[in-house]
């Protein structure tokens, strides 16, 4: 299909996106934006026992040199375990300077599952940054990519995830059978003006670590709730829609009797028909000055 990304989405066609082009569309050079994301390529060596995904970096202004310490506080590693399937994990991180000088950053991980989980997590990784940054509710304050009003940001993230869920359902329904049993978790953090906004679907956990200058101790706090089918509220919804909860999984009452060990996910159209949900938990917490990359705290 031909046309811009917005045209793809309007037609219900979840095509892959080219962020080398989109960086120049979403950001201006003045934003000094940097995007990191996991690629399909893998690298191994004598010091790496198992292949790791190659992490690519793009910038909104290629002419300006990238400061040596600009990514010193960011680490992205994706290494597959012993499963025979491809590495199904994806991640992205970006930061930029908004028009009022505020430093904004966003980090997200997606853990694919099922026969084609690697395709589903890749699709979510490509689309979610665009859906969040170009969500109309984000455009409530002229000139700013992310508005100052935290309620606007909260509502925009919720709306972007709703669109992401719709897109992933369409991707799960098209193509051959295993797509219906393939999906991904999604855990996102967006930090803007001292507030950390989070959204979570599935069981990829987000942890906030805080430290103080001169203090070696790091305090941690779990920010997300794992969505598991044995939780009473989740089980009630699933069983009301015909799903079977047993052995900490959601099952279909039909062949091939697959079981999903989470109660919310992106994709998984066959299991969403029996109560699995793509509605995220969205929260906002106050971080103070440290939330903008200072010494007060970091999230991971």
C-alpha positions as YAML, in Angstrom:
chain: A
units: angstrom
residues:
- id: 1
  name: UNK
  ca: [0.00, 0.00, 0.00]
- id: 2
  name: UNK
  ca: [1.15, 3.48, -0.75]
- id: 3
  name: UNK
  ca: [0.75, 6.60, 1.28]
- id: 4
  name: UNK
  ca: [1.99, 8.24, 4.48]
- id: 5
  name: UNK
  ca: [1.86, 6.47, 7.87]
- id: 6
  name: UNK
  ca: [-1.37, 8.28, 8.76]
- id: 7
  name: UNK
  ca: [-2.90, 6.87, 5.59]
- id: 8
  name: UNK
  ca: [-1.81, 3.35, 6.51]
- id: 9
  name: UNK
  ca: [-3.47, 3.65, 9.91]
- id: 10
  name: UNK
  ca: [-6.66, 5.17, 8.49]
- id: 11
  name: UNK
  ca: [-6.97, 2.21, 6.11]
- id: 12
  name: UNK
  ca: [-6.35, -0.27, 8.91]
- id: 13
  name: UNK
  ca: [-3.08, -1.44, 7.37]
- id: 14
  name: UNK
  ca: [-0.41, -1.84, 10.08]
- id: 15
  name: UNK
  ca: [2.62, -1.42, 7.85]
- id: 16
  name: UNK
  ca: [6.21, -1.20, 9.09]
- id: 17
  name: UNK
  ca: [7.48, 2.35, 9.61]
- id: 18
  name: UNK
  ca: [10.77, 3.90, 8.55]
- id: 19
  name: UNK
  ca: [12.00, 6.01, 11.46]
- id: 20
  name: UNK
  ca: [14.95, 7.30, 9.44]
- id: 21
  name: UNK
  ca: [12.34, 9.32, 7.57]
- id: 22
  name: UNK
  ca: [9.98, 9.94, 10.48]
- id: 23
  name: UNK
  ca: [12.68, 11.55, 12.63]
- id: 24
  name: UNK
  ca: [12.64, 14.52, 10.23]
- id: 25
  name: UNK
  ca: [8.83, 14.63, 10.25]
- id: 26
  name: UNK
  ca: [8.13, 14.32, 13.97]
- id: 27
  name: UNK
  ca: [11.05, 16.46, 15.19]
- id: 28
  name: UNK
  ca: [12.76, 19.68, 14.14]
- id: 29
  name: UNK
  ca: [16.56, 20.11, 14.37]
- id: 30
  name: UNK
  ca: [16.00, 22.45, 17.33]
- id: 31
  name: UNK
  ca: [14.51, 19.56, 19.31]
- id: 32
  name: UNK
  ca: [17.93, 17.85, 19.34]
- id: 33
  name: UNK
  ca: [16.08, 14.54, 19.39]
- id: 34
  name: UNK
  ca: [17.79, 11.17, 19.74]
- id: 35
  name: UNK
  ca: [16.03, 7.85, 19.18]
- id: 36
  name: UNK
  ca: [17.44, 4.44, 20.13]
- id: 37
  name: UNK
  ca: [15.74, 1.17, 19.18]
- id: 38
  name: UNK
  ca: [16.50, -2.53, 18.87]
- id: 39
  name: UNK
  ca: [16.99, -3.78, 15.33]
- id: 40
  name: UNK
  ca: [16.46, -7.22, 13.81]
- id: 41
  name: UNK
  ca: [20.21, -7.69, 13.48]
- id: 42
  name: UNK
  ca: [22.12, -9.55, 16.17]
- id: 43
  name: UNK
  ca: [25.76, -9.54, 17.19]
- id: 44
  name: UNK
  ca: [27.84, -12.12, 19.03]
- id: 45
  name: UNK
  ca: [31.47, -12.32, 20.10]
- id: 46
  name: UNK
  ca: [33.90, -13.93, 22.50]
- id: 47
  name: UNK
  ca: [32.65, -11.73, 25.36]
- id: 48
  name: UNK
  ca: [28.96, -12.25, 24.50]
- id: 49
  name: UNK
  ca: [27.86, -15.86, 25.11]
- id: 50
  name: UNK
  ca: [24.55, -15.42, 23.27]
- id: 51
  name: UNK
  ca: [23.67, -13.06, 20.39]
- id: 52
  name: UNK
  ca: [22.39, -9.62, 21.35]
- id: 53
  name: UNK
  ca: [20.24, -7.35, 19.26]
- id: 54
  name: UNK
  ca: [22.05, -4.44, 17.63]
- id: 55
  name: UNK
  ca: [20.77, -1.11, 18.99]
- id: 56
  name: UNK
  ca: [20.49, 1.66, 16.39]
- id: 57
  name: UNK
  ca: [20.59, 5.41, 17.07]
- id: 58
  name: UNK
  ca: [18.96, 8.15, 15.00]
- id: 59
  name: UNK
  ca: [19.00, 11.94, 15.43]
- id: 60
  name: UNK
  ca: [16.79, 14.77, 14.24]
- id: 61
  name: UNK
  ca: [19.85, 16.83, 13.31]
- id: 62
  name: UNK
  ca: [22.63, 14.82, 11.71]
- id: 63
  name: UNK
  ca: [24.81, 17.88, 11.18]
- id: 64
  name: UNK
  ca: [25.31, 18.61, 14.89]
- id: 65
  name: UNK
  ca: [27.81, 16.39, 16.71]
- id: 66
  name: UNK
  ca: [26.37, 14.01, 19.32]
- id: 67
  name: UNK
  ca: [27.78, 15.00, 22.73]
- id: 68
  name: UNK
  ca: [29.94, 12.25, 24.19]
- id: 69
  name: UNK
  ca: [27.95, 12.13, 27.43]
- id: 70
  name: UNK
  ca: [24.48, 12.60, 25.96]
- id: 71
  name: UNK
  ca: [23.59, 8.90, 26.28]
- id: 72
  name: UNK
  ca: [25.78, 8.14, 29.26]
- id: 73
  name: UNK
  ca: [22.78, 7.44, 31.50]
- id: 74
  name: UNK
  ca: [20.97, 5.13, 29.05]
- id: 75
  name: UNK
  ca: [21.57, 1.43, 28.52]
- id: 76
  name: UNK
  ca: [19.69, -0.91, 26.18]
- id: 77
  name: UNK
  ca: [20.45, -4.65, 26.05]
- id: 78
  name: UNK
  ca: [18.34, -7.38, 24.44]
- id: 79
  name: UNK
  ca: [19.77, -10.89, 24.68]
- id: 80
  name: UNK
  ca: [17.82, -14.08, 23.97]
- id: 81
  name: UNK
  ca: [17.82, -17.02, 26.36]
- id: 82
  name: UNK
  ca: [17.75, -20.70, 25.42]
- id: 83
  name: UNK
  ca: [14.44, -20.77, 23.54]
- id: 84
  name: UNK
  ca: [14.51, -21.98, 19.95]
- id: 85
  name: UNK
  ca: [12.34, -19.05, 18.79]
- id: 86
  name: UNK
  ca: [13.87, -15.76, 17.60]
- id: 87
  name: UNK
  ca: [14.51, -13.01, 20.13]
- id: 88
  name: UNK
  ca: [11.01, -11.61, 20.62]
- id: 89
  name: UNK
  ca: [11.94, -8.61, 22.79]
- id: 90
  name: UNK
  ca: [11.98, -5.04, 21.48]
- id: 91
  name: UNK
  ca: [12.71, -1.68, 23.09]
- id: 92
  name: UNK
  ca: [13.02, 1.99, 22.25]
- id: 93
  name: UNK
  ca: [14.20, 5.14, 23.98]
- id: 94
  name: UNK
  ca: [14.08, 8.76, 22.85]
- id: 95
  name: UNK
  ca: [14.75, 12.16, 24.31]
- id: 96
  name: UNK
  ca: [14.36, 15.69, 23.00]
- id: 97
  name: UNK
  ca: [14.17, 19.31, 24.11]
- id: 98
  name: UNK
  ca: [10.68, 20.79, 23.86]
- id: 99
  name: UNK
  ca: [10.05, 24.37, 22.72]
- id: 100
  name: UNK
  ca: [10.08, 25.71, 26.30]
- id: 101
  name: UNK
  ca: [13.50, 24.14, 26.99]
- id: 102
  name: UNK
  ca: [12.10, 21.17, 28.96]
- id: 103
  name: UNK
  ca: [13.99, 17.90, 28.61]
- id: 104
  name: UNK
  ca: [11.62, 15.05, 27.71]
- id: 105
  name: UNK
  ca: [12.48, 11.37, 27.62]
- id: 106
  name: UNK
  ca: [10.55, 8.19, 26.95]
- id: 107
  name: UNK
  ca: [11.49, 4.52, 27.33]
- id: 108
  name: UNK
  ca: [9.50, 1.42, 26.40]
- id: 109
  name: UNK
  ca: [9.91, -2.36, 26.31]
- id: 110
  name: UNK
  ca: [7.81, -4.97, 24.51]
- id: 111
  name: UNK
  ca: [8.09, -8.73, 25.14]
- id: 112
  name: UNK
  ca: [6.64, -10.79, 22.32]
- id: 113
  name: UNK
  ca: [5.09, -14.22, 22.73]
- id: 114
  name: UNK
  ca: [3.58, -16.88, 20.52]
- id: 115
  name: UNK
  ca: [4.78, -18.19, 17.15]
- id: 116
  name: UNK
  ca: [5.07, -14.70, 15.63]
- id: 117
  name: UNK
  ca: [5.63, -12.68, 18.79]
- id: 118
  name: UNK
  ca: [8.80, -11.16, 17.35]
- id: 119
  name: UNK
  ca: [6.79, -9.62, 14.51]
- id: 120
  name: UNK
  ca: [4.15, -8.29, 16.89]
- id: 121
  name: UNK
  ca: [6.63, -6.68, 19.30]
- id: 122
  name: UNK
  ca: [8.50, -5.09, 16.37]
- id: 123
  name: UNK
  ca: [5.28, -3.60, 15.02]
- id: 124
  name: UNK
  ca: [4.45, -2.11, 18.42]
- id: 125
  name: UNK
  ca: [7.96, -0.68, 18.75]
- id: 126
  name: UNK
  ca: [7.68, 1.05, 15.37]
- id: 127
  name: UNK
  ca: [4.21, 2.52, 15.85]
- id: 128
  name: UNK
  ca: [3.93, 3.49, 19.50]
- id: 129
  name: UNK
  ca: [6.37, 6.47, 19.47]
- id: 130
  name: UNK
  ca: [4.45, 7.99, 16.56]
- id: 131
  name: UNK
  ca: [1.04, 7.36, 18.13]
- id: 132
  name: UNK
  ca: [2.12, 8.93, 21.42]
- id: 133
  name: UNK
  ca: [3.91, 11.98, 20.02]
- id: 134
  name: UNK
  ca: [1.32, 12.71, 17.32]
- id: 135
  name: UNK
  ca: [-1.78, 11.97, 19.40]
- id: 136
  name: UNK
  ca: [-4.11, 14.98, 18.88]
- id: 137
  name: UNK
  ca: [-4.59, 15.33, 22.66]
- id: 138
  name: UNK
  ca: [-0.86, 16.05, 22.91]
- id: 139
  name: UNK
  ca: [-1.31, 19.09, 20.66]
- id: 140
  name: UNK
  ca: [-3.29, 21.04, 23.26]
- id: 141
  name: UNK
  ca: [-0.59, 23.69, 23.70]
- id: 142
  name: UNK
  ca: [0.71, 25.34, 20.50]
- id: 143
  name: UNK
  ca: [4.40, 24.81, 19.81]
- id: 144
  name: UNK
  ca: [4.92, 22.03, 22.34]
- id: 145
  name: UNK
  ca: [5.19, 18.33, 21.51]
- id: 146
  name: UNK
  ca: [4.28, 17.41, 25.11]
- id: 147
  name: UNK
  ca: [1.93, 19.83, 26.91]
- id: 148
  name: UNK
  ca: [2.53, 21.19, 30.41]
- id: 149
  name: UNK
  ca: [-0.89, 20.06, 31.61]
- id: 150
  name: UNK
  ca: [-0.34, 16.58, 33.12]
- id: 151
  name: UNK
  ca: [-3.98, 15.59, 32.59]
- id: 152
  name: UNK
  ca: [-3.55, 16.22, 28.86]
- id: 153
  name: UNK
  ca: [-0.48, 13.96, 28.81]
- id: 154
  name: UNK
  ca: [-2.31, 11.27, 30.78]
- id: 155
  name: UNK
  ca: [-5.28, 11.39, 28.40]
- id: 156
  name: UNK
  ca: [-3.03, 11.41, 25.33]
- id: 157
  name: UNK
  ca: [-1.12, 8.31, 26.43]
- id: 158
  name: UNK
  ca: [-4.40, 6.51, 27.15]
- id: 159
  name: UNK
  ca: [-5.72, 7.45, 23.70]
- id: 160
  name: UNK
  ca: [-2.48, 6.42, 21.97]
- id: 161
  name: UNK
  ca: [-2.60, 3.01, 23.64]
- id: 162
  name: UNK
  ca: [-6.21, 2.56, 22.55]
- id: 163
  name: UNK
  ca: [-5.13, 3.14, 18.94]
- id: 164
  name: UNK
  ca: [-2.15, 0.85, 19.43]
- id: 165
  name: UNK
  ca: [-4.48, -1.87, 20.67]
- id: 166
  name: UNK
  ca: [-6.74, -1.49, 17.63]
- id: 167
  name: UNK
  ca: [-3.79, -1.63, 15.25]
- id: 168
  name: UNK
  ca: [-2.34, -4.73, 16.94]
- id: 169
  name: UNK
  ca: [-5.71, -6.49, 16.81]
- id: 170
  name: UNK
  ca: [-5.84, -5.89, 13.07]
- id: 171
  name: UNK
  ca: [-2.29, -7.17, 12.69]
- id: 172
  name: UNK
  ca: [-3.21, -10.28, 14.68]
- id: 173
  name: UNK
  ca: [-6.27, -10.97, 12.56]
- id: 174
  name: UNK
  ca: [-4.59, -10.78, 9.14]
- id: 175
  name: UNK
  ca: [-2.28, -13.36, 7.65]
- id: 176
  name: UNK
  ca: [-2.03, -17.00, 8.64]
- id: 177
  name: UNK
  ca: [-3.35, -18.72, 11.78]
- id: 178
  name: UNK
  ca: [-0.49, -18.30, 14.30]
- id: 179
  name: UNK
  ca: [-0.92, -14.51, 14.26]
- id: 180
  name: UNK
  ca: [-4.11, -14.97, 16.26]
- id: 181
  name: UNK
  ca: [-2.07, -16.54, 19.05]
- id: 182
  name: UNK
  ca: [0.81, -14.06, 18.90]
- id: 183
  name: UNK
  ca: [1.16, -10.78, 20.78]
- id: 184
  name: UNK
  ca: [3.33, -8.67, 23.06]
- id: 185
  name: UNK
  ca: [3.45, -6.95, 26.41]
- id: 186
  name: UNK
  ca: [4.11, -3.21, 26.52]
- id: 187
  name: UNK
  ca: [5.48, -1.05, 29.33]
- id: 188
  name: UNK
  ca: [6.15, 2.65, 28.67]
- id: 189
  name: UNK
  ca: [7.51, 5.54, 30.73]
- id: 190
  name: UNK
  ca: [7.34, 9.18, 29.60]
- id: 191
  name: UNK
  ca: [9.11, 11.74, 31.78]
- id: 192
  name: UNK
  ca: [8.21, 15.40, 31.30]
- id: 193
  name: UNK
  ca: [8.60, 18.44, 33.58]
- id: 194
  name: UNK
  ca: [9.09, 16.48, 36.79]
- id: 195
  name: UNK
  ca: [6.32, 13.94, 36.21]
- id: 196
  name: UNK
  ca: [6.76, 10.30, 35.22]
- id: 197
  name: UNK
  ca: [3.80, 8.98, 33.23]
- id: 198
  name: UNK
  ca: [3.60, 5.20, 32.87]
- id: 199
  name: UNK
  ca: [1.44, 2.80, 30.88]
- id: 200
  name: UNK
  ca: [1.51, -0.97, 31.20]
- id: 201
  name: UNK
  ca: [-0.08, -3.95, 29.44]
- id: 202
  name: UNK
  ca: [0.98, -7.47, 30.44]
- id: 203
  name: UNK
  ca: [3.74, -8.53, 32.80]
- id: 204
  name: UNK
  ca: [6.86, -6.58, 31.78]
- id: 205
  name: UNK
  ca: [7.75, -4.84, 35.02]
- id: 206
  name: UNK
  ca: [8.94, -1.25, 35.47]
- id: 207
  name: UNK
  ca: [11.17, -0.36, 38.42]
- id: 208
  name: UNK
  ca: [12.17, 3.11, 39.58]
- id: 209
  name: UNK
  ca: [15.52, 3.47, 41.31]
- id: 210
  name: UNK
  ca: [16.38, 6.59, 43.33]
- id: 211
  name: UNK
  ca: [19.67, 7.69, 44.80]
- id: 212
  name: UNK
  ca: [21.28, 10.76, 46.34]
- id: 213
  name: UNK
  ca: [24.67, 12.31, 45.71]
- id: 214
  name: UNK
  ca: [27.26, 10.71, 47.95]
- id: 215
  name: UNK
  ca: [24.93, 7.90, 48.97]
- id: 216
  name: UNK
  ca: [25.77, 4.49, 47.52]
- id: 217
  name: UNK
  ca: [22.43, 2.98, 48.51]
- id: 218
  name: UNK
  ca: [19.76, 2.82, 45.80]
- id: 219
  name: UNK
  ca: [16.12, 2.58, 46.75]
- id: 220
  name: UNK
  ca: [13.76, 0.90, 44.32]
- id: 221
  name: UNK
  ca: [10.04, 0.95, 43.76]
- id: 222
  name: UNK
  ca: [7.94, -1.23, 41.45]
- id: 223
  name: UNK
  ca: [5.75, 1.07, 39.35]
- id: 224
  name: UNK
  ca: [3.61, -1.42, 37.42]
- id: 225
  name: UNK
  ca: [1.21, -4.25, 38.23]
- id: 226
  name: UNK
  ca: [1.62, -7.59, 36.47]
- id: 227
  name: UNK
  ca: [-1.60, -8.51, 34.68]
- id: 228
  name: UNK
  ca: [-2.20, -12.15, 35.58]
- id: 229
  name: UNK
  ca: [-5.32, -14.24, 34.93]
- id: 230
  name: UNK
  ca: [-5.49, -15.54, 38.52]
- id: 231
  name: UNK
  ca: [-6.11, -12.01, 39.85]
- id: 232
  name: UNK
  ca: [-9.79, -11.89, 40.93]
- id: 233
  name: UNK
  ca: [-10.83, -8.92, 38.76]
- id: 234
  name: UNK
  ca: [-9.00, -10.23, 35.71]
- id: 235
  name: UNK
  ca: [-10.40, -13.73, 36.15]
- id: 236
  name: UNK
  ca: [-13.94, -12.42, 36.49]
- id: 237
  name: UNK
  ca: [-13.69, -10.54, 33.18]
- id: 238
  name: UNK
  ca: [-12.13, -13.48, 31.33]
- id: 239
  name: UNK
  ca: [-14.59, -16.09, 32.54]
- id: 240
  name: UNK
  ca: [-17.53, -13.77, 31.82]
- id: 241
  name: UNK
  ca: [-16.43, -13.71, 28.16]
- id: 242
  name: UNK
  ca: [-15.94, -17.46, 27.81]
- id: 243
  name: UNK
  ca: [-12.28, -17.86, 28.65]
- id: 244
  name: UNK
  ca: [-10.94, -20.59, 30.93]
- id: 245
  name: UNK
  ca: [-8.49, -19.72, 33.70]
- id: 246
  name: UNK
  ca: [-6.40, -22.68, 34.88]
- id: 247
  name: UNK
  ca: [-2.79, -23.20, 35.94]
- id: 248
  name: UNK
  ca: [-2.21, -19.42, 35.86]
- id: 249
  name: UNK
  ca: [-3.09, -19.20, 32.16]
- id: 250
  name: UNK
  ca: [-5.97, -18.17, 29.92]
- id: 251
  name: UNK
  ca: [-7.21, -21.00, 27.68]
- id: 252
  name: UNK
  ca: [-9.59, -21.28, 24.77]
- id: 253
  name: UNK
  ca: [-12.26, -23.95, 24.96]
- id: 254
  name: UNK
  ca: [-11.35, -25.12, 21.46]
- id: 255
  name: UNK
  ca: [-8.41, -26.43, 19.48]
- id: 256
  name: UNK
  ca: [-5.45, -25.70, 19.67]
- id: 257
  name: UNK
  ca: [-6.14, -25.05, 23.40]
- id: 258
  name: UNK
  ca: [-3.30, -22.55, 23.72]
- id: 259
  name: UNK
  ca: [-2.70, -20.91, 27.10]
- id: 260
  name: UNK
  ca: [-1.54, -17.33, 27.72]
- id: 261
  name: UNK
  ca: [0.12, -16.60, 31.07]
- id: 262
  name: UNK
  ca: [-1.11, -12.99, 31.23]
- id: 263
  name: UNK
  ca: [-4.54, -11.38, 31.22]
- id: 264
  name: UNK
  ca: [-3.70, -8.32, 29.10]
- id: 265
  name: UNK
  ca: [-1.63, -8.02, 25.93]
- id: 266
  name: UNK
  ca: [-1.32, -6.40, 22.52]
- id: 267
  name: UNK
  ca: [-2.39, -8.67, 19.66]
- id: 268
  name: UNK
  ca: [-3.55, -12.20, 20.56]
- id: 269
  name: UNK
  ca: [-6.88, -11.73, 18.74]
- id: 270
  name: UNK
  ca: [-8.05, -15.29, 19.44]
- id: 271
  name: UNK
  ca: [-7.55, -14.83, 23.18]
- id: 272
  name: UNK
  ca: [-8.97, -11.30, 23.21]
- id: 273
  name: UNK
  ca: [-12.20, -12.87, 22.02]
- id: 274
  name: UNK
  ca: [-12.42, -14.63, 25.41]
- id: 275
  name: UNK
  ca: [-11.58, -11.76, 27.74]
- id: 276
  name: UNK
  ca: [-7.90, -10.91, 27.40]
- id: 277
  name: UNK
  ca: [-7.67, -7.10, 27.30]
- id: 278
  name: UNK
  ca: [-5.42, -4.44, 25.80]
- id: 279
  name: UNK
  ca: [-6.51, -1.68, 28.21]
- id: 280
  name: UNK
  ca: [-3.40, -0.34, 29.99]
- id: 281
  name: UNK
  ca: [-2.88, 0.79, 33.54]
- id: 282
  name: UNK
  ca: [-1.88, 4.46, 33.16]
- id: 283
  name: UNK
  ca: [-0.40, 6.38, 36.10]
- id: 284
  name: UNK
  ca: [1.50, 9.61, 36.81]
- id: 285
  name: UNK
  ca: [3.89, 10.20, 39.70]
- id: 286
  name: UNK
  ca: [5.90, 13.25, 40.77]
- id: 287
  name: UNK
  ca: [9.67, 12.91, 40.51]
- id: 288
  name: UNK
  ca: [10.89, 16.45, 41.16]
- id: 289
  name: UNK
  ca: [14.04, 17.79, 39.56]
- id: 290
  name: UNK
  ca: [15.69, 14.36, 39.42]
- id: 291
  name: UNK
  ca: [13.05, 13.13, 37.01]
- id: 292
  name: UNK
  ca: [14.50, 15.26, 34.26]
- id: 293
  name: UNK
  ca: [17.80, 13.41, 34.21]
- id: 294
  name: UNK
  ca: [19.40, 15.01, 37.24]
- id: 295
  name: UNK
  ca: [20.78, 13.33, 40.29]
- id: 296
  name: UNK
  ca: [17.49, 12.79, 42.02]
- id: 297
  name: UNK
  ca: [16.43, 9.59, 40.27]
- id: 298
  name: UNK
  ca: [16.30, 7.38, 37.22]
- id: 299
  name: UNK
  ca: [13.76, 4.94, 35.93]
- id: 300
  name: UNK
  ca: [14.40, 1.63, 34.22]
...
